[in-house]
């Protein structure tokens, strides 16, 4: 026995309404997901820029402290530390400009310690949509012991 169902008078309206929903997922993606993905991409770029600047600043401080600890005078330690930090941060103007380098060579004596502080300003104003501040300051400090036998004559 076969039962045939005949659609009622309202079924044509329901089918027409269902057909009108075609393509609505594409519209939802365009209107909601795309802006969210753009904001997520901008947030990732901001995080990468800050992490990269932090790594660069710490590397520059460590290299500058090492070079300053090898100097023979406090004036030479300051000059060597600033030159080394500038050379390490060369080409990083997008993520690190302006920058300051402070060398504390007061402990430049055998067994003493030299400290270098590098401060960098990271620009974020070109990343729109996240409400980030225009710039962020990142500071890195490194200390390096001065060789105990510095300046002694070899036999």
Coordinates of N, CA and C in Angstrom, one line a residue:
X1 N 0.8 -1.2 0.0 CA 0.0 0.0 0.0 C 0.9 1.2 0.0
X2 N 0.6 2.1 -0.9 CA 1.4 3.4 -1.0 C 0.6 4.5 -0.6
X3 N 1.2 5.4 0.3 CA 0.5 6.5 0.7 C 1.1 7.8 0.1
X4 N 0.3 8.5 -0.6 CA 0.8 9.7 -1.2 C 0.3 10.9 -0.4
X5 N 1.2 11.8 0.0 CA 0.9 13.0 0.7 C 0.8 14.1 -0.2
X6 N -0.2 14.8 -0.1 CA -0.4 16.0 -0.9 C -0.1 17.2 -0.1
X7 N 0.8 18.1 -0.6 CA 1.1 19.3 0.2 C -0.1 20.1 0.4
X8 N -0.1 20.7 1.6 CA -1.2 21.6 2.0 C -1.0 23.0 1.4
X9 N -1.9 23.9 1.6 CA -1.8 25.2 1.0 C -0.7 26.0 1.5
X10 N -0.2 25.8 2.7 CA 0.9 26.6 3.3 C 2.3 26.1 2.9
X11 N 2.4 24.9 2.4 CA 3.7 24.4 2.1 C 4.5 25.1 1.0
X12 N 3.8 25.6 0.0 CA 4.5 26.4 -1.0 C 5.1 27.7 -0.4
X13 N 4.5 28.3 0.5 CA 5.1 29.5 1.2 C 6.3 29.1 2.0
X14 N 6.3 28.0 2.7 CA 7.4 27.5 3.5 C 8.6 27.3 2.6
X15 N 8.4 26.6 1.5 CA 9.5 26.3 0.5 C 10.0 27.6 0.0
X16 N 9.2 28.5 -0.3 CA 9.7 29.8 -0.9 C 10.5 30.5 0.2
X17 N 10.1 30.5 1.4 CA 10.8 31.1 2.5 C 12.2 30.4 2.7
X18 N 12.3 29.1 2.6 CA 13.5 28.4 2.8 C 14.5 28.7 1.6
X19 N 13.9 28.9 0.4 CA 14.8 29.2 -0.7 C 15.3 30.6 -0.6
X20 N 14.7 31.5 0.1 CA 15.2 32.9 0.2 C 16.4 32.9 1.1
X21 N 16.7 31.9 2.0 CA 17.8 31.9 2.9 C 19.1 31.5 2.2
X22 N 19.0 31.1 1.0 CA 20.3 30.7 0.3 C 21.3 31.8 0.2
X23 N 22.5 31.5 0.5 CA 23.5 32.5 0.5 C 23.7 33.3 1.7
X24 N 22.9 33.1 2.7 CA 23.0 33.9 4.0 C 24.3 33.6 4.7
X25 N 24.9 32.4 4.6 CA 26.1 32.1 5.3 C 27.2 33.0 4.7
X26 N 27.2 33.1 3.4 CA 28.3 34.0 2.8 C 28.2 35.4 3.3
X27 N 27.0 35.9 3.4 CA 26.8 37.2 3.9 C 27.2 37.4 5.4
X28 N 27.0 36.4 6.2 CA 27.4 36.4 7.6 C 28.9 36.4 7.7
X29 N 29.6 35.6 6.8 CA 31.0 35.6 6.8 C 31.6 36.9 6.5
X30 N 31.1 37.5 5.4 CA 31.6 38.8 5.0 C 31.4 39.9 6.0
X31 N 30.2 39.9 6.6 CA 29.8 41.0 7.6 C 30.4 40.8 9.0
X32 N 30.7 39.6 9.4 CA 31.1 39.4 10.8 C 32.5 38.8 10.9
X33 N 32.8 37.7 10.1 CA 34.1 37.0 10.3 C 35.3 37.8 9.7
X34 N 35.1 38.4 8.6 CA 36.2 39.1 8.0 C 36.7 40.2 8.8
X35 N 35.9 41.1 9.4 CA 36.4 42.2 10.3 C 37.1 41.6 11.5
X36 N 36.6 40.5 12.1 CA 37.2 39.8 13.2 C 38.6 39.3 12.8
X37 N 38.7 38.7 11.7 CA 40.0 38.2 11.2 C 41.0 39.3 11.0
X38 N 40.5 40.5 10.5 CA 41.4 41.6 10.3 C 41.9 42.1 11.7
X39 N 41.0 42.2 12.6 CA 41.4 42.7 14.0 C 42.4 41.7 14.6
X40 N 42.1 40.4 14.4 CA 43.0 39.4 15.0 C 44.4 39.5 14.3
X41 N 44.5 39.7 13.0 CA 45.7 39.9 12.3 C 46.5 41.1 12.8
X42 N 45.8 42.2 13.0 CA 46.4 43.4 13.6 C 47.0 43.1 15.0
X43 N 46.2 42.4 15.8 CA 46.7 42.1 17.1 C 47.9 41.2 17.1
X44 N 47.9 40.3 16.2 CA 49.1 39.4 16.1 C 50.3 40.2 15.6
X45 N 50.2 41.1 14.7 CA 51.3 42.0 14.2 C 51.8 42.9 15.4
X46 N 50.9 43.4 16.2 CA 51.3 44.2 17.3 C 52.1 43.4 18.4
X47 N 51.6 42.2 18.6 CA 52.3 41.3 19.6 C 53.7 41.0 19.1
X48 N 53.8 40.6 17.8 CA 55.1 40.3 17.2 C 56.0 41.5 17.2
X49 N 55.5 42.6 16.9 CA 56.3 43.8 17.0 C 56.9 44.1 18.4
X50 N 56.1 43.9 19.4 CA 56.5 44.1 20.8 C 57.5 43.1 21.2
X51 N 57.3 41.8 20.8 CA 58.2 40.7 21.2 C 59.5 40.9 20.5
X52 N 59.5 41.3 19.2 CA 60.7 41.5 18.5 C 61.5 42.6 19.0
X53 N 60.9 43.7 19.4 CA 61.6 44.8 20.0 C 62.2 44.5 21.3
X54 N 61.4 43.7 22.1 CA 61.9 43.3 23.4 C 63.2 42.4 23.3
X55 N 63.2 41.5 22.3 CA 64.3 40.6 22.1 C 65.5 41.5 21.6
X56 N 65.3 42.4 20.7 CA 66.3 43.3 20.2 C 66.9 44.1 21.2
X57 N 66.1 44.7 22.1 CA 66.6 45.6 23.2 C 67.5 44.8 24.2
X58 N 67.0 43.6 24.5 CA 67.8 42.8 25.5 C 69.1 42.3 24.8
X59 N 69.1 41.9 23.6 CA 70.3 41.5 22.9 C 71.3 42.7 22.8
X60 N 70.8 43.9 22.5 CA 71.6 45.1 22.4 C 72.3 45.4 23.7
X61 N 71.5 45.3 24.8 CA 72.0 45.6 26.1 C 73.1 44.6 26.5
X62 N 72.9 43.3 26.2 CA 73.9 42.3 26.6 C 75.1 42.5 25.8
X63 N 75.0 42.7 24.5 CA 76.2 42.9 23.7 C 77.0 44.2 24.1
X64 N 76.3 45.2 24.4 CA 76.9 46.5 24.8 C 77.6 46.3 26.2
X65 N 77.0 45.6 27.1 CA 77.6 45.4 28.4 C 78.9 44.6 28.3
X66 N 78.8 43.6 27.4 CA 80.0 42.7 27.2 C 81.1 43.6 26.6
X67 N 80.8 44.4 25.6 CA 81.9 45.2 25.0 C 82.4 46.3 26.0
X68 N 81.5 46.8 26.8 CA 82.0 47.9 27.7 C 82.8 47.3 28.8
X69 N 82.6 46.0 29.2 CA 83.4 45.4 30.2 C 84.8 45.1 29.8
X70 N 85.0 45.1 28.5 CA 86.4 44.8 27.9 C 87.2 46.1 27.8
X71 N 86.6 47.3 28.0 CA 87.3 48.5 27.8 C 88.3 48.8 29.0
X72 N 89.3 49.7 28.7 CA 90.4 49.9 29.7 C 90.1 51.2 30.5
X73 N 89.1 52.0 30.1 CA 88.8 53.2 30.9 C 87.3 53.4 30.9
X74 N 86.7 54.1 31.9 CA 85.3 54.4 31.9 C 84.8 55.1 30.6
X75 N 85.6 56.1 30.1 CA 85.2 56.8 28.9 C 85.1 55.9 27.7
X76 N 86.1 55.0 27.6 CA 86.1 54.0 26.5 C 84.9 53.0 26.7
X77 N 84.6 52.7 27.9 CA 83.5 51.7 28.2 C 82.2 52.3 27.7
X78 N 82.0 53.6 28.0 CA 80.7 54.3 27.6 C 80.7 54.4 26.1
X79 N 81.7 54.8 25.4 CA 81.7 54.9 24.0 C 81.5 53.5 23.3
X80 N 82.3 52.5 23.8 CA 82.1 51.2 23.2 C 80.7 50.6 23.4
X81 N 80.2 50.8 24.6 CA 78.8 50.3 24.9 C 77.8 51.0 24.0
X82 N 77.9 52.3 23.8 CA 76.9 53.0 22.9 C 77.1 52.6 21.5
X83 N 78.3 52.4 21.0 CA 78.5 52.0 19.6 C 78.0 50.6 19.4
X84 N 78.3 49.7 20.3 CA 77.8 48.3 20.2 C 76.3 48.2 20.2
X85 N 75.6 49.0 21.1 CA 74.2 48.9 21.1 C 73.6 49.5 19.8
X86 N 74.2 50.6 19.3 CA 73.7 51.2 18.0 C 73.9 50.2 16.9
X87 N 75.0 49.5 16.9 CA 75.3 48.5 15.8 C 74.3 47.4 15.9
X88 N 74.0 46.9 17.1 CA 73.1 45.8 17.2 C 71.7 46.2 16.8
X89 N 71.3 47.4 17.1 CA 69.9 47.8 16.7 C 69.8 48.5 15.4
X90 N 70.9 48.5 14.6 CA 70.9 49.1 13.3 C 69.9 48.3 12.4
X91 N 69.1 49.1 11.7 CA 68.1 48.5 10.8 C 66.8 48.2 11.5
X92 N 66.7 48.6 12.7 CA 65.4 48.3 13.5 C 64.7 49.6 13.8
X93 N 64.7 50.5 12.9 CA 64.0 51.8 13.1 C 62.5 51.7 13.1
X94 N 61.9 50.7 12.5 CA 60.5 50.6 12.5 C 60.0 50.2 13.9
X95 N 60.7 49.3 14.5 CA 60.3 48.8 15.8 C 61.1 49.4 17.0
X96 N 62.1 50.2 16.7 CA 62.9 50.7 17.8 C 63.5 52.1 17.5
X97 N 62.6 53.1 17.5 CA 63.1 54.5 17.2 C 62.2 55.4 17.9
X98 N 62.7 56.4 18.7 CA 64.1 56.6 19.1 C 64.5 55.6 20.2
X99 N 65.8 55.6 20.4 CA 66.3 54.8 21.5 C 67.4 55.5 22.3
X100 N 67.6 55.1 23.5 CA 68.6 55.7 24.4 C 69.4 54.5 24.9
X101 N 70.7 54.8 25.1 CA 71.6 53.8 25.7 C 72.4 54.5 26.8
X102 N 72.3 53.9 28.0 CA 72.9 54.4 29.2 C 73.9 53.4 29.7
X103 N 75.2 53.8 29.8 CA 76.3 52.9 30.2 C 76.7 53.3 31.6
X104 N 76.7 52.4 32.6 CA 77.2 52.7 33.9 C 78.5 52.0 34.1
X105 N 79.6 52.7 33.9 CA 80.9 52.2 33.9 C 81.6 52.5 35.2
X106 N 80.8 52.8 36.3 CA 81.4 53.2 37.6 C 82.1 52.0 38.2
X107 N 81.7 50.8 37.9 CA 82.4 49.6 38.4 C 83.4 49.0 37.5
X108 N 84.0 49.8 36.6 CA 85.0 49.3 35.7 C 86.3 49.2 36.4
X109 N 86.5 48.1 37.2 CA 87.7 47.8 37.9 C 87.7 46.3 37.9
X110 N 88.9 45.7 38.1 CA 89.0 44.2 38.2 C 88.0 43.7 39.3
X111 N 87.1 42.8 38.8 CA 86.1 42.2 39.8 C 84.9 43.0 39.9
X112 N 84.8 44.2 39.2 CA 83.6 45.0 39.3 C 82.6 44.6 38.3
X113 N 81.7 45.5 38.0 CA 80.6 45.2 37.1 C 80.2 46.4 36.3
X114 N 79.9 46.2 35.0 CA 79.4 47.3 34.1 C 78.0 47.0 33.8
X115 N 77.1 48.0 33.8 CA 75.7 47.8 33.5 C 75.3 48.7 32.3
X116 N 74.5 48.2 31.4 CA 74.0 49.0 30.2 C 72.5 48.8 30.2
X117 N 71.8 50.0 30.0 CA 70.4 50.0 29.9 C 70.1 50.6 28.5
X118 N 69.2 49.9 27.8 CA 68.8 50.3 26.5 C 67.3 50.5 26.6
X119 N 66.8 51.7 26.2 CA 65.4 52.0 26.2 C 65.0 52.3 24.7
X120 N 63.9 51.7 24.3 CA 63.5 51.7 22.9 C 62.0 52.1 22.9
X121 N 61.6 52.9 21.9 CA 60.3 53.3 21.8 C 59.7 52.6 20.5
X122 N 58.7 51.8 20.8 CA 58.1 51.0 19.7 C 56.8 51.7 19.2
X123 N 56.7 51.9 17.9 CA 55.6 52.6 17.3 C 54.4 51.6 17.1
X124 N 53.2 52.0 17.6 CA 52.0 51.2 17.3 C 50.9 52.0 16.7
X125 N 51.1 53.3 16.4 CA 50.1 54.1 15.9 C 49.6 53.7 14.5
X126 N 50.4 53.0 13.8 CA 50.0 52.6 12.5 C 49.1 51.3 12.5
X127 N 48.9 50.7 13.6 CA 48.0 49.6 13.8 C 46.7 50.0 14.3
X128 N 45.7 50.2 13.4 CA 44.4 50.8 13.8 C 43.4 49.7 14.2
X129 N 42.5 50.1 15.0 CA 41.4 49.2 15.3 C 41.4 48.5 16.7
X130 N 42.6 48.5 17.3 CA 42.7 47.8 18.6 C 42.7 48.7 19.8
X131 N 42.8 50.0 19.6 CA 42.8 50.9 20.8 C 44.1 50.9 21.5
X132 N 45.2 50.6 20.7 CA 46.5 50.5 21.3 C 47.1 52.0 21.5
X133 N 48.0 52.2 22.4 CA 48.6 53.5 22.5 C 49.5 53.7 21.3
X134 N 49.9 55.0 21.1 CA 50.7 55.3 19.9 C 52.1 54.7 20.0
X135 N 52.7 54.7 21.2 CA 54.0 54.1 21.4 C 54.1 53.4 22.7
X136 N 55.0 52.5 22.7 CA 55.3 51.7 24.0 C 56.8 51.7 24.2
X137 N 57.2 52.0 25.4 CA 58.6 52.0 25.8 C 59.0 50.7 26.3
X138 N 60.1 50.1 25.8 CA 60.7 48.9 26.3 C 62.1 49.1 26.7
X139 N 62.4 48.6 27.9 CA 63.7 48.8 28.5 C 64.4 47.4 28.8
X140 N 65.6 47.3 28.4 CA 66.4 46.1 28.7 C 67.7 46.5 29.4
X141 N 68.0 45.8 30.4 CA 69.3 46.1 31.2 C 70.1 44.8 31.3
X142 N 71.4 45.0 31.1 CA 72.3 43.8 31.2 C 73.5 44.3 32.0
X143 N 74.0 43.3 32.8 CA 75.2 43.5 33.7 C 76.2 42.5 33.2
X144 N 77.5 43.0 33.2 CA 78.6 42.1 32.8 C 79.7 42.3 33.8
X145 N 80.3 41.2 34.4 CA 81.4 41.4 35.3 C 82.7 41.7 34.5
X146 N 83.5 42.5 35.1 CA 84.8 42.9 34.5 C 85.8 41.8 34.9
X147 N 86.6 41.5 34.0 CA 87.6 40.4 34.2 C 88.5 40.8 35.4
X148 N 88.7 39.8 36.2 CA 89.6 40.0 37.4 C 91.0 40.4 37.0
X149 N 91.5 39.9 35.9 CA 92.9 40.1 35.6 C 93.1 41.2 34.5
X150 N 92.1 42.0 34.3 CA 92.2 43.0 33.3 C 93.3 44.0 33.6
X151 N 94.1 44.3 32.7 CA 95.2 45.2 32.8 C 96.5 44.7 33.4
X152 N 96.5 43.4 33.8 CA 97.7 42.8 34.3 C 98.6 42.3 33.2
X153 N 99.9 42.4 33.4 CA 100.9 42.0 32.4 C 101.0 40.5 32.4
X154 N 101.2 39.9 31.2 CA 101.4 38.5 31.1 C 103.0 38.3 31.2
X155 N 103.4 37.3 31.9 CA 104.9 37.0 32.0 C 105.5 36.6 30.7

